[in-house]
C-alpha cells in the first residue's frame, strides 16, 4: 500500500496579528514570520502514519509506504525533513520560481502533475490513498485537496473527521485478505455522514481527527537517511502557461488589513477588583436587556 | 449578467440571494438574471455532476454557493471542471462599472482582506465564489416576497446516473448545543486562558444561566476540553453577531477577531494587559479569567 500525503509550509499562525500592508504598494509589508508545517498537514501525515502501522502490524510482510509531497520554495526543505522525522518514508518538494504566485487552480495542477511524476519515478500504478489537510492556516480556502483529486480523476471527500481502511471479502465481509475499502466520516453542519469508497481516492482531514505525534530524536536521525527529492520545472516540464501566476484564473488585487479597533475602555477603576469587573459586566448586560 | 446560486436547502441561500440582489440588481432590472440551481435532499454525491450539466445549459457568468460541507466540496471541483477561478469565503463582493466582479476574501485568519478578480469569465465559464453562512444577512421580507411572486427561476437539479466514488452509507445527526451561537444574543467565549476543562465547564454553565451560548477558540478545541468545532468562533469556525460578546482568557488571534467583529458590544477579560483582543474590544478588564468567572457566579447566585 502507498499513501501520498500533501503537506504545506505556512507562515507561523501565531504571528498573523503582526502582518502589515504597505499603504503604497498594497502588498504585505514584511513577512519574516518563520514557516511551520501547517497544523492540518500534520494531522494528514499522522493519519497516514497510523494507517501505515496498522497495515504493517496486521501482516508480517505487508508494507505501507508513506510519501510526503509539497510545492514550496526550497527554503522549506526542512519542513519535508520534518515529515520524514515524523515517520514518512520519502519526501518530494516541488520547487521552482515558475510555480510561484499560483492560485489554488495552478497549485493543484502542479501537485497533481508532481503526484504523477512520483508514480513514474517510484514505478507505481497508483496511490492507494491521498490524504491532505482540509484547510491550511494561511489561505484556508480548503480548495487544493479537492482540486488535486479532480485533476487526477479521483473520488474525493473533504471535512473527514474519521478514517479507516477496511478489508472486504468477496461477499462484502471483513477479513484480512479482502479488497481494501476506505471508510470515512464527514462532518457537515448538522450531520455526521459515513461513506465508503474503493481505493484509490483522496480525503481531506480536519484538525480534530487526531493529535499529531511529536518528533523523536531517533526520528530526526532516521530522517537524514531517507530519500528527499527536490524537483524543479526542469524535471516536471510543465507548460509555463498552466503554472504559477500565468496559469491562475484568479488575479489578486489590493490587500488591506481591516481596522477592528474599538477603543477598549476599562471595565473598572484602575485598582478595581474582579468583583467590580463582574458587576460592570452585569450592568452592561442589563443595558442591552440581557442576562439573568 | 446571469447569476446562478447553488441552493442546497441551507439558510445561506437566502443570505446569498439578498446579497446578489444588492450587488447585481433585482431579477426584473434588465441587467441581471438570478437563477437558483436547487439540490435538496437527494443524491448529494452526484451534486457536482448535476451542477456541471446545468451550468453548461444555463451558461451563467457568476456561480455562488454557501461554503458549507457540501459547497466546499463542489465549488473547487467546478473550478477545475469548468477551467475557472474560485474565490473562497467571500466577505463582500461588488460589481465595478466595467462589469468586472470583485470579491473580497480573507487570508491569514482574516488579518488580511484581499481583492480577487476572475478576469477571463465567459458564459458557461463563470466566476465562482463561496460564502460562509452568516457572513451576509438575509432580508426575510424581500426573500419571501420574491418566493411568493415566483420572481426567481428555480432549476431542480436532476439526479445524475450511476455514481462512482464515495457512497453514502449512513447518517446521524450531530448533538446540538442548547443555544446556537449563530443566533445567540449573548455569547460567553472561552480561550486558552481558562486553563482547564473544569473552568470551561463553569463558563458553559454561566452562559446557560445568563441565557446565552458558550463559544470557544481553537486552543480549547485542540486541548480537548469538551467543545468541538461547531462552537469554535473564527474564520475557520463560526462567524457570530451577538448583542454582547464576552471573551474570557482569549488573546485575540486574527482568525478569532474576524469571527466576532460584528458583535454590537465586545467585552474582554485577560490577565495579559498587552492581549491583542483589548484593542478590538469596547470594554476590557485585566484580570485572571477564572477570577471574573467566580465573581460572576457569585453575583448571580450560581
XYZ file of C-alpha atoms in Angstrom:
594
model
C 0.000 0.000 0.000
C 1.236 3.502 -0.815
C -0.207 6.644 0.731
C 0.598 10.106 -0.616
C 0.272 12.965 1.875
C 0.006 16.551 0.649
C 1.712 18.931 3.076
C 2.106 22.695 3.146
C 4.523 25.022 4.910
C 2.745 28.176 6.156
C 3.887 31.337 7.951
C 3.590 30.699 11.691
C -0.130 31.157 12.535
C 0.834 32.621 15.921
C 2.223 35.685 14.129
C -0.684 36.707 11.876
C -1.598 39.692 14.049
C 1.753 41.237 13.154
C 1.190 41.258 9.394
C 1.178 44.790 7.953
C 0.260 46.066 4.487
C 2.379 48.657 2.694
C -0.016 51.602 2.151
C 1.602 52.419 -1.231
C 2.128 49.050 -2.856
C -0.815 47.349 -1.073
C 1.315 44.259 -0.657
C 2.308 42.524 2.571
C 4.993 44.728 4.065
C 7.237 42.257 5.770
C 6.646 38.624 6.249
C 9.565 37.359 8.232
C 7.383 35.007 10.270
C 9.132 31.651 10.247
C 7.424 28.961 8.218
C 5.972 25.987 10.048
C 4.338 22.808 8.820
C 0.637 23.594 8.581
C -1.284 22.109 11.551
C -3.775 20.339 9.269
C -0.922 18.902 7.179
C 0.477 17.334 10.334
C -2.910 15.725 11.029
C -2.953 14.349 7.473
C 0.511 12.858 7.944
C -0.383 11.463 11.372
C -3.412 9.734 9.855
C -1.225 8.180 7.132
C 1.325 7.005 9.699
C -1.391 5.445 11.840
C -2.745 3.534 8.837
C 0.819 2.507 7.956
C 1.430 0.998 11.392
C -1.957 -0.766 11.341
C -1.346 -2.251 7.901
C 2.167 -3.375 8.798
C 1.046 -4.800 12.137
C -1.776 -6.817 10.513
C 0.572 -8.947 8.478
C 4.297 -9.573 8.764
C 5.118 -8.992 5.120
C 2.635 -6.193 4.425
C 4.272 -2.876 3.637
C 2.739 0.563 3.588
C 4.833 3.398 2.223
C 4.010 6.987 3.144
C 5.242 9.683 0.764
C 5.040 13.407 1.588
C 4.596 15.896 -1.266
C 4.694 19.676 -1.153
C 5.004 22.624 -3.510
C 7.006 25.380 -1.833
C 10.232 27.387 -2.137
C 13.419 25.404 -1.498
C 13.924 27.123 1.862
C 11.169 24.794 3.087
C 13.265 21.656 2.589
C 13.436 21.354 6.395
C 9.636 21.016 6.515
C 9.868 17.904 4.340
C 12.639 16.645 6.635
C 10.191 17.197 9.494
C 7.698 14.916 7.717
C 10.404 12.279 7.327
C 11.312 12.652 11.005
C 7.664 12.109 11.948
C 7.772 8.837 10.036
C 7.175 9.387 6.312
C 9.298 7.097 4.135
C 10.089 9.530 1.336
C 9.605 13.218 0.583
C 9.201 15.256 -2.577
C 9.423 19.040 -2.790
C 8.285 20.759 -5.989
C 10.190 23.990 -6.079
C 10.607 26.479 -8.891
C 10.142 30.250 -9.148
C 7.859 29.451 -12.103
C 5.416 27.766 -9.677
C 5.172 30.955 -7.568
C 2.201 33.304 -7.473
C -0.183 30.415 -8.143
C -3.792 30.308 -7.002
C -5.418 27.033 -5.960
C -6.121 26.089 -9.602
C -2.472 26.295 -10.721
C -1.164 24.958 -7.393
C -3.363 21.886 -7.558
C -2.293 21.325 -11.181
C 1.399 21.285 -10.207
C 0.721 18.993 -7.227
C -1.292 16.604 -9.412
C 1.462 16.527 -12.037
C 4.008 16.037 -9.238
C 1.965 13.095 -7.960
C 2.004 11.539 -11.437
C 5.760 12.068 -11.689
C 6.246 10.323 -8.323
C 4.248 7.338 -9.605
C 6.553 7.169 -12.621
C 9.719 7.584 -10.539
C 8.680 5.005 -7.960
C 7.295 2.657 -10.619
C 3.830 2.582 -9.104
C 0.473 2.214 -10.844
C -1.451 4.399 -8.431
C -1.510 5.671 -4.879
C -3.979 3.700 -2.783
C -4.889 6.801 -0.851
C -4.065 10.508 -0.894
C -4.535 12.412 2.357
C -4.380 16.192 2.785
C -5.272 18.690 5.481
C -8.762 20.064 4.881
C -7.853 23.712 5.388
C -4.491 25.416 5.826
C -3.951 28.122 8.403
C -2.873 30.808 5.925
C -5.110 30.775 2.841
C -7.686 28.440 4.354
C -9.586 28.031 1.077
C -9.898 24.225 1.500
C -9.811 24.011 -2.318
C -6.487 22.373 -3.088
C -7.196 18.795 -1.908
C -10.447 18.563 -3.899
C -8.811 20.176 -6.920
C -5.843 17.781 -6.890
C -8.325 14.897 -6.876
C -10.245 16.442 -9.785
C -7.055 16.812 -11.874
C -6.222 13.160 -11.135
C -9.770 11.975 -11.796
C -10.063 10.545 -8.274
C -13.067 10.487 -5.934
C -12.681 12.988 -3.096
C -14.167 13.620 0.306
C -13.483 16.747 2.360
C -14.029 17.542 6.051
C -13.220 13.978 7.075
C -13.084 13.532 10.852
C -12.699 9.730 10.956
C -10.854 7.422 8.602
C -10.390 3.647 8.420
C -9.126 1.217 5.833
C -11.355 -1.838 5.930
C -10.856 -5.136 4.189
C -13.892 -6.548 2.483
C -14.026 -10.144 1.311
C -15.779 -11.348 -1.784
C -19.157 -11.403 -0.022
C -18.649 -7.987 1.485
C -17.371 -9.489 4.711
C -14.458 -8.009 6.520
C -11.280 -10.019 6.543
C -7.543 -9.633 6.374
C -7.217 -10.571 2.724
C -10.131 -8.769 1.064
C -10.324 -5.644 -1.066
C -9.239 -2.558 0.864
C -12.064 -0.056 1.216
C -11.859 3.488 2.532
C -14.412 4.155 5.276
C -14.651 7.830 6.166
C -16.880 10.043 8.272
C -17.569 13.560 7.074
C -18.806 16.257 9.395
C -21.417 18.581 7.939
C -23.205 21.459 9.662
C -25.804 19.166 11.185
C -24.863 15.588 10.417
C -22.158 13.004 10.607
C -22.170 11.229 7.241
C -20.384 7.945 6.712
C -19.070 6.982 3.294
C -17.240 4.102 1.722
C -15.105 4.128 -1.371
C -12.825 1.680 -3.080
C -9.234 2.789 -3.463
C -7.796 4.964 -4.858
C -9.316 8.180 -3.554
C -8.411 11.430 -1.809
C -9.589 12.504 1.637
C -9.078 15.912 3.272
C -8.983 15.626 7.054
C -9.981 18.154 9.700
C -7.776 19.035 12.646
C -9.925 17.162 15.163
C -9.189 13.772 13.545
C -6.094 13.136 15.663
C -3.276 14.641 17.677
C -0.097 14.559 15.573
C 2.897 12.855 17.186
C 5.943 14.767 18.278
C 9.248 14.208 16.570
C 11.704 11.975 18.419
C 15.474 12.291 18.359
C 15.600 8.891 16.668
C 13.147 10.170 14.070
C 15.496 13.030 13.208
C 18.454 10.680 12.858
C 16.473 8.336 10.615
C 15.114 11.206 8.520
C 18.580 12.104 7.272
C 18.896 8.702 5.614
C 15.510 8.815 3.910
C 15.120 9.953 0.295
C 14.189 13.620 -0.133
C 13.813 14.669 -3.750
C 13.560 18.241 -4.973
C 12.118 18.730 -8.441
C 12.067 21.958 -10.411
C 10.135 22.541 -13.603
C 13.172 21.239 -15.489
C 12.135 17.881 -14.055
C 8.356 18.198 -14.385
C 8.467 20.079 -17.738
C 5.045 21.648 -17.295
C 3.708 24.235 -19.752
C 4.506 27.649 -18.244
C 1.090 28.915 -19.326
C -0.509 26.423 -16.924
C 1.585 27.100 -13.817
C 2.330 29.977 -11.448
C 0.609 33.332 -11.871
C 0.179 32.766 -15.631
C -1.801 29.572 -15.033
C -4.015 31.080 -12.348
C -7.544 32.113 -13.366
C -7.871 34.363 -10.316
C -5.933 37.613 -10.057
C -5.177 39.258 -6.747
C -5.898 42.971 -6.374
C -5.279 45.222 -3.417
C -4.783 43.918 0.083
C -5.921 45.619 3.248
C -5.947 44.957 6.949
C -9.404 45.602 8.402
C -9.471 48.087 11.269
C -11.105 46.272 14.177
C -10.150 48.751 16.904
C -12.915 49.798 19.292
C -11.053 51.800 21.881
C -11.039 49.254 24.704
C -12.262 51.236 27.733
C -11.529 49.802 31.172
C -14.386 47.962 32.891
C -13.266 49.108 36.321
C -11.274 51.830 38.019
C -7.527 51.364 37.998
C -7.442 49.375 41.247
C -10.767 47.626 40.631
C -11.246 44.001 41.633
C -12.565 41.005 39.704
C -15.835 41.509 41.640
C -16.034 45.085 40.331
C -15.472 43.776 36.808
C -18.274 41.240 37.272
C -20.656 43.983 38.434
C -19.695 46.159 35.461
C -20.308 43.254 33.059
C -23.768 42.568 34.519
C -24.602 46.285 34.271
C -23.630 46.263 30.589
C -25.790 43.168 30.036
C -28.798 44.833 31.709
C -28.316 47.853 29.450
C -28.689 45.543 26.441
C -31.684 43.780 28.017
C -29.691 40.569 28.567
C -28.656 38.384 31.481
C -30.443 36.656 34.292
C -25.392 39.176 -16.458
C -26.610 35.815 -15.238
C -26.079 34.810 -11.635
C -26.610 31.206 -10.547
C -26.967 30.352 -6.871
C -26.475 26.743 -5.857
C -29.305 26.112 -3.399
C -28.609 23.237 -1.040
C -31.539 23.884 1.291
C -29.429 25.806 3.779
C -30.232 29.285 5.178
C -27.112 30.584 3.399
C -29.116 30.534 0.131
C -31.346 33.381 1.338
C -28.293 35.274 2.511
C -26.683 34.865 -0.925
C -29.887 35.842 -2.709
C -30.190 39.033 -0.654
C -26.568 39.927 -1.391
C -26.856 39.065 -5.085
C -29.867 41.380 -5.463
C -27.985 44.149 -3.663
C -24.898 43.764 -5.851
C -26.274 42.764 -9.250
C -29.827 44.148 -9.243
C -33.308 42.745 -8.960
C -34.440 39.972 -11.274
C -36.513 42.498 -13.259
C -33.865 45.201 -13.530
C -32.966 44.091 -17.031
C -29.298 43.968 -16.207
C -29.302 40.719 -14.381
C -30.959 37.355 -14.161
C -30.732 35.337 -10.964
C -31.487 31.627 -11.064
C -31.428 29.063 -8.297
C -29.959 25.633 -9.008
C -31.678 23.559 -6.380
C -30.322 20.330 -4.938
C -32.163 19.449 -1.774
C -32.375 16.103 -0.078
C -31.233 13.956 -2.923
C -28.078 12.474 -4.352
C -25.580 14.901 -2.894
C -22.839 12.523 -4.070
C -23.604 13.452 -7.645
C -24.332 17.138 -6.998
C -21.146 18.236 -8.777
C -22.063 16.239 -11.894
C -25.596 17.643 -11.841
C -24.440 21.218 -11.361
C -21.819 20.901 -14.096
C -24.543 19.848 -16.557
C -26.819 22.708 -15.506
C -24.016 25.285 -15.817
C -23.334 24.041 -19.351
C -27.013 24.509 -20.236
C -27.669 27.790 -18.440
C -24.287 29.448 -19.055
C -24.156 31.759 -16.019
C -21.468 34.449 -15.613
C -21.297 34.067 -11.842
C -21.883 30.970 -9.707
C -22.371 31.497 -5.968
C -22.711 28.935 -3.222
C -22.528 28.595 0.512
C -19.197 27.413 1.908
C -20.917 24.545 3.669
C -19.626 20.991 3.865
C -21.287 20.345 0.506
C -20.419 23.695 -1.095
C -16.763 23.408 -0.171
C -16.628 20.039 -1.907
C -18.412 21.210 -5.042
C -17.076 24.726 -5.660
C -13.397 23.777 -6.090
C -14.390 20.757 -8.200
C -16.399 23.052 -10.500
C -13.344 25.317 -10.768
C -11.265 22.507 -12.287
C -14.056 21.061 -14.424
C -15.018 24.445 -15.889
C -11.456 25.776 -16.039
C -12.198 28.824 -13.933
C -11.236 30.533 -10.692
C -12.923 30.158 -7.318
C -12.911 32.882 -4.673
C -13.120 31.187 -1.275
C -15.095 32.507 1.687
C -16.017 35.943 0.331
C -16.822 38.567 2.898
C -18.043 41.025 0.281
C -18.456 41.405 -3.472
C -19.019 44.308 -5.815
C -19.774 44.913 -9.453
C -17.452 47.530 -10.955
C -18.547 49.929 -13.687
C -16.668 47.975 -16.325
C -18.687 44.879 -15.450
C -15.910 43.154 -13.551
C -16.909 41.417 -10.340
C -14.544 41.907 -7.399
C -14.624 39.504 -4.484
C -13.122 40.335 -1.109
C -11.657 37.336 0.629
C -9.845 36.893 3.940
C -6.359 35.427 4.352
C -4.106 34.816 7.320
C -7.109 34.192 9.523
C -8.783 37.424 8.451
C -5.830 39.645 9.318
C -5.649 40.442 5.622
C -8.549 41.036 3.243
C -7.656 40.812 -0.434
C -9.428 41.603 -3.687
C -9.839 38.694 -6.071
C -10.835 39.112 -9.684
C -11.547 36.360 -12.195
C -10.958 38.222 -15.470
C -11.347 35.518 -18.097
C -15.004 34.825 -17.420
C -17.372 33.773 -20.196
C -20.930 32.479 -20.169
C -20.617 28.858 -19.085
C -17.215 29.522 -17.553
C -18.420 31.577 -14.592
C -16.593 33.300 -11.793
C -17.224 31.049 -8.790
C -17.389 32.261 -5.204
C -18.245 30.659 -1.903
C -19.599 32.476 1.128
C -19.650 31.161 4.663
C -23.023 31.007 6.421
C -23.947 34.138 8.397
C -21.427 36.409 6.675
C -24.291 38.182 4.879
C -27.696 38.832 6.434
C -30.842 37.637 4.707
C -33.636 40.153 4.059
C -36.506 37.864 5.084
C -39.241 40.170 3.753
C -37.539 40.524 0.377
C -36.908 36.784 0.077
C -40.469 35.795 0.965
C -41.917 38.386 -1.408
C -39.720 37.055 -4.210
C -40.736 33.479 -3.461
C -44.457 34.288 -3.193
C -44.484 36.072 -6.519
C -42.309 33.488 -8.246
C -39.861 36.147 -9.305
C -36.976 33.711 -9.500
C -36.447 30.822 -11.828
C -35.648 27.666 -9.901
C -33.963 24.779 -11.681
C -34.273 21.456 -9.914
C -31.049 19.551 -10.458
C -31.696 16.141 -11.951
C -30.144 13.220 -10.116
C -27.281 12.081 -12.319
C -26.756 8.478 -13.293
C -24.599 5.909 -11.625
C -22.146 7.311 -9.151
C -18.616 6.063 -8.704
C -16.533 7.118 -5.759
C -17.670 7.837 -2.230
C -21.031 6.209 -1.472
C -23.107 7.380 1.459
C -23.605 4.507 3.911
C -25.023 6.207 6.969
C -26.059 9.460 8.570
C -26.664 10.550 12.105
C -27.480 13.980 13.497
C -24.735 15.727 15.438
C -25.534 16.668 19.019
C -26.770 20.247 19.141
C -25.933 22.961 21.613
C -28.923 24.225 23.644
C -28.443 27.687 22.171
C -26.920 28.008 18.710
C -24.058 30.509 18.856
C -25.019 31.719 15.392
C -28.332 33.020 16.763
C -27.368 33.848 20.368
C -27.739 37.425 21.613
C -25.190 36.805 24.357
C -22.027 34.780 23.896
C -19.531 33.883 26.588
C -16.413 32.750 24.848
C -13.500 30.911 26.426
C -9.877 30.710 25.304
C -6.650 29.048 26.404
C -6.555 31.368 29.435
C -9.361 29.350 31.051
C -6.637 26.845 31.851
C -8.653 23.662 32.392
C -11.678 21.662 31.223
C -13.326 22.349 34.615
C -13.180 26.098 34.043
C -14.596 25.619 30.541
C -17.490 23.689 32.118
C -18.090 26.587 34.516
C -18.146 29.028 31.607
C -20.731 26.852 29.840
C -22.889 26.774 32.966
C -22.621 30.519 33.437
C -23.561 31.134 29.803
C -26.630 28.955 30.268
C -27.599 30.735 33.495
C -27.338 34.101 31.743
C -29.468 32.873 28.822
C -26.584 32.920 26.389
C -24.418 30.487 24.470
C -20.860 29.343 25.059
C -18.244 29.655 22.338
C -14.554 28.914 22.267
C -11.315 29.457 20.387
C -9.106 26.989 18.527
C -6.820 26.141 21.519
C -9.841 24.992 23.573
C -10.910 22.605 20.785
C -7.344 21.359 20.281
C -6.874 20.828 24.034
C -9.942 18.581 24.068
C -11.679 20.386 26.917
C -15.087 19.496 25.536
C -16.437 21.672 22.749
C -15.932 20.749 19.095
C -15.526 22.946 16.053
C -19.239 23.787 15.948
C -18.647 26.011 18.999
C -15.439 27.495 17.639
C -15.642 31.151 16.682
C -13.353 32.491 13.983
C -12.620 32.369 10.276
C -12.211 28.598 10.320
C -15.208 28.224 12.625
C -18.377 30.270 13.056
C -18.948 33.971 12.484
C -21.216 35.449 15.132
C -23.141 38.676 15.625
C -24.491 38.749 19.193
C -25.574 41.868 21.049
C -22.881 41.192 23.623
C -19.759 39.044 23.385
C -17.627 38.426 26.471
C -14.189 36.862 25.960
C -12.519 35.050 28.857
C -8.807 34.307 28.632
C -8.665 34.991 24.896
C -5.533 36.585 23.450
C -7.197 37.729 20.219
C -5.669 35.840 17.291
C -6.609 37.383 13.939
C -8.858 34.483 12.942
C -10.879 34.807 16.139
C -11.214 38.606 15.991
C -12.517 38.276 12.438
C -15.309 35.998 13.687
C -16.526 38.415 16.393
C -16.188 41.750 14.613
C -19.945 42.051 14.010
C -20.856 41.841 17.712
C -22.591 45.008 18.967
C -20.587 45.104 22.198
C -17.305 43.290 22.837
C -16.113 42.817 26.417
C -12.863 41.006 27.149
C -11.064 39.697 30.206
C -7.416 38.696 30.013
C -4.631 38.785 32.573
C -2.137 39.966 29.931
C -2.576 43.710 29.562
C -0.965 43.530 26.099
C -3.510 40.998 24.766
C -4.476 41.815 21.165
C -8.168 41.383 21.932
C -8.229 44.509 24.116
C -7.861 46.938 21.219
C -10.692 45.142 19.403
C -12.950 45.417 22.490
C -15.340 48.095 23.703
C -14.656 47.199 27.340
C -11.673 45.427 28.816
C -10.552 44.092 32.154
C -7.026 42.983 33.026
C -7.924 40.051 35.263
C -7.442 36.348 35.539
C -10.414 34.943 33.607
C -11.262 32.453 36.341
C -11.449 35.197 38.997
C -14.041 37.118 36.982
C -15.958 33.888 36.287
C -16.071 33.229 40.040
C -17.241 36.765 40.759
C -19.990 36.485 38.134
C -21.125 33.156 39.582
C -21.336 34.755 42.996
C -23.216 37.830 41.731
C -25.960 35.744 40.096
C -26.005 33.114 42.833
C -24.752 30.185 40.830
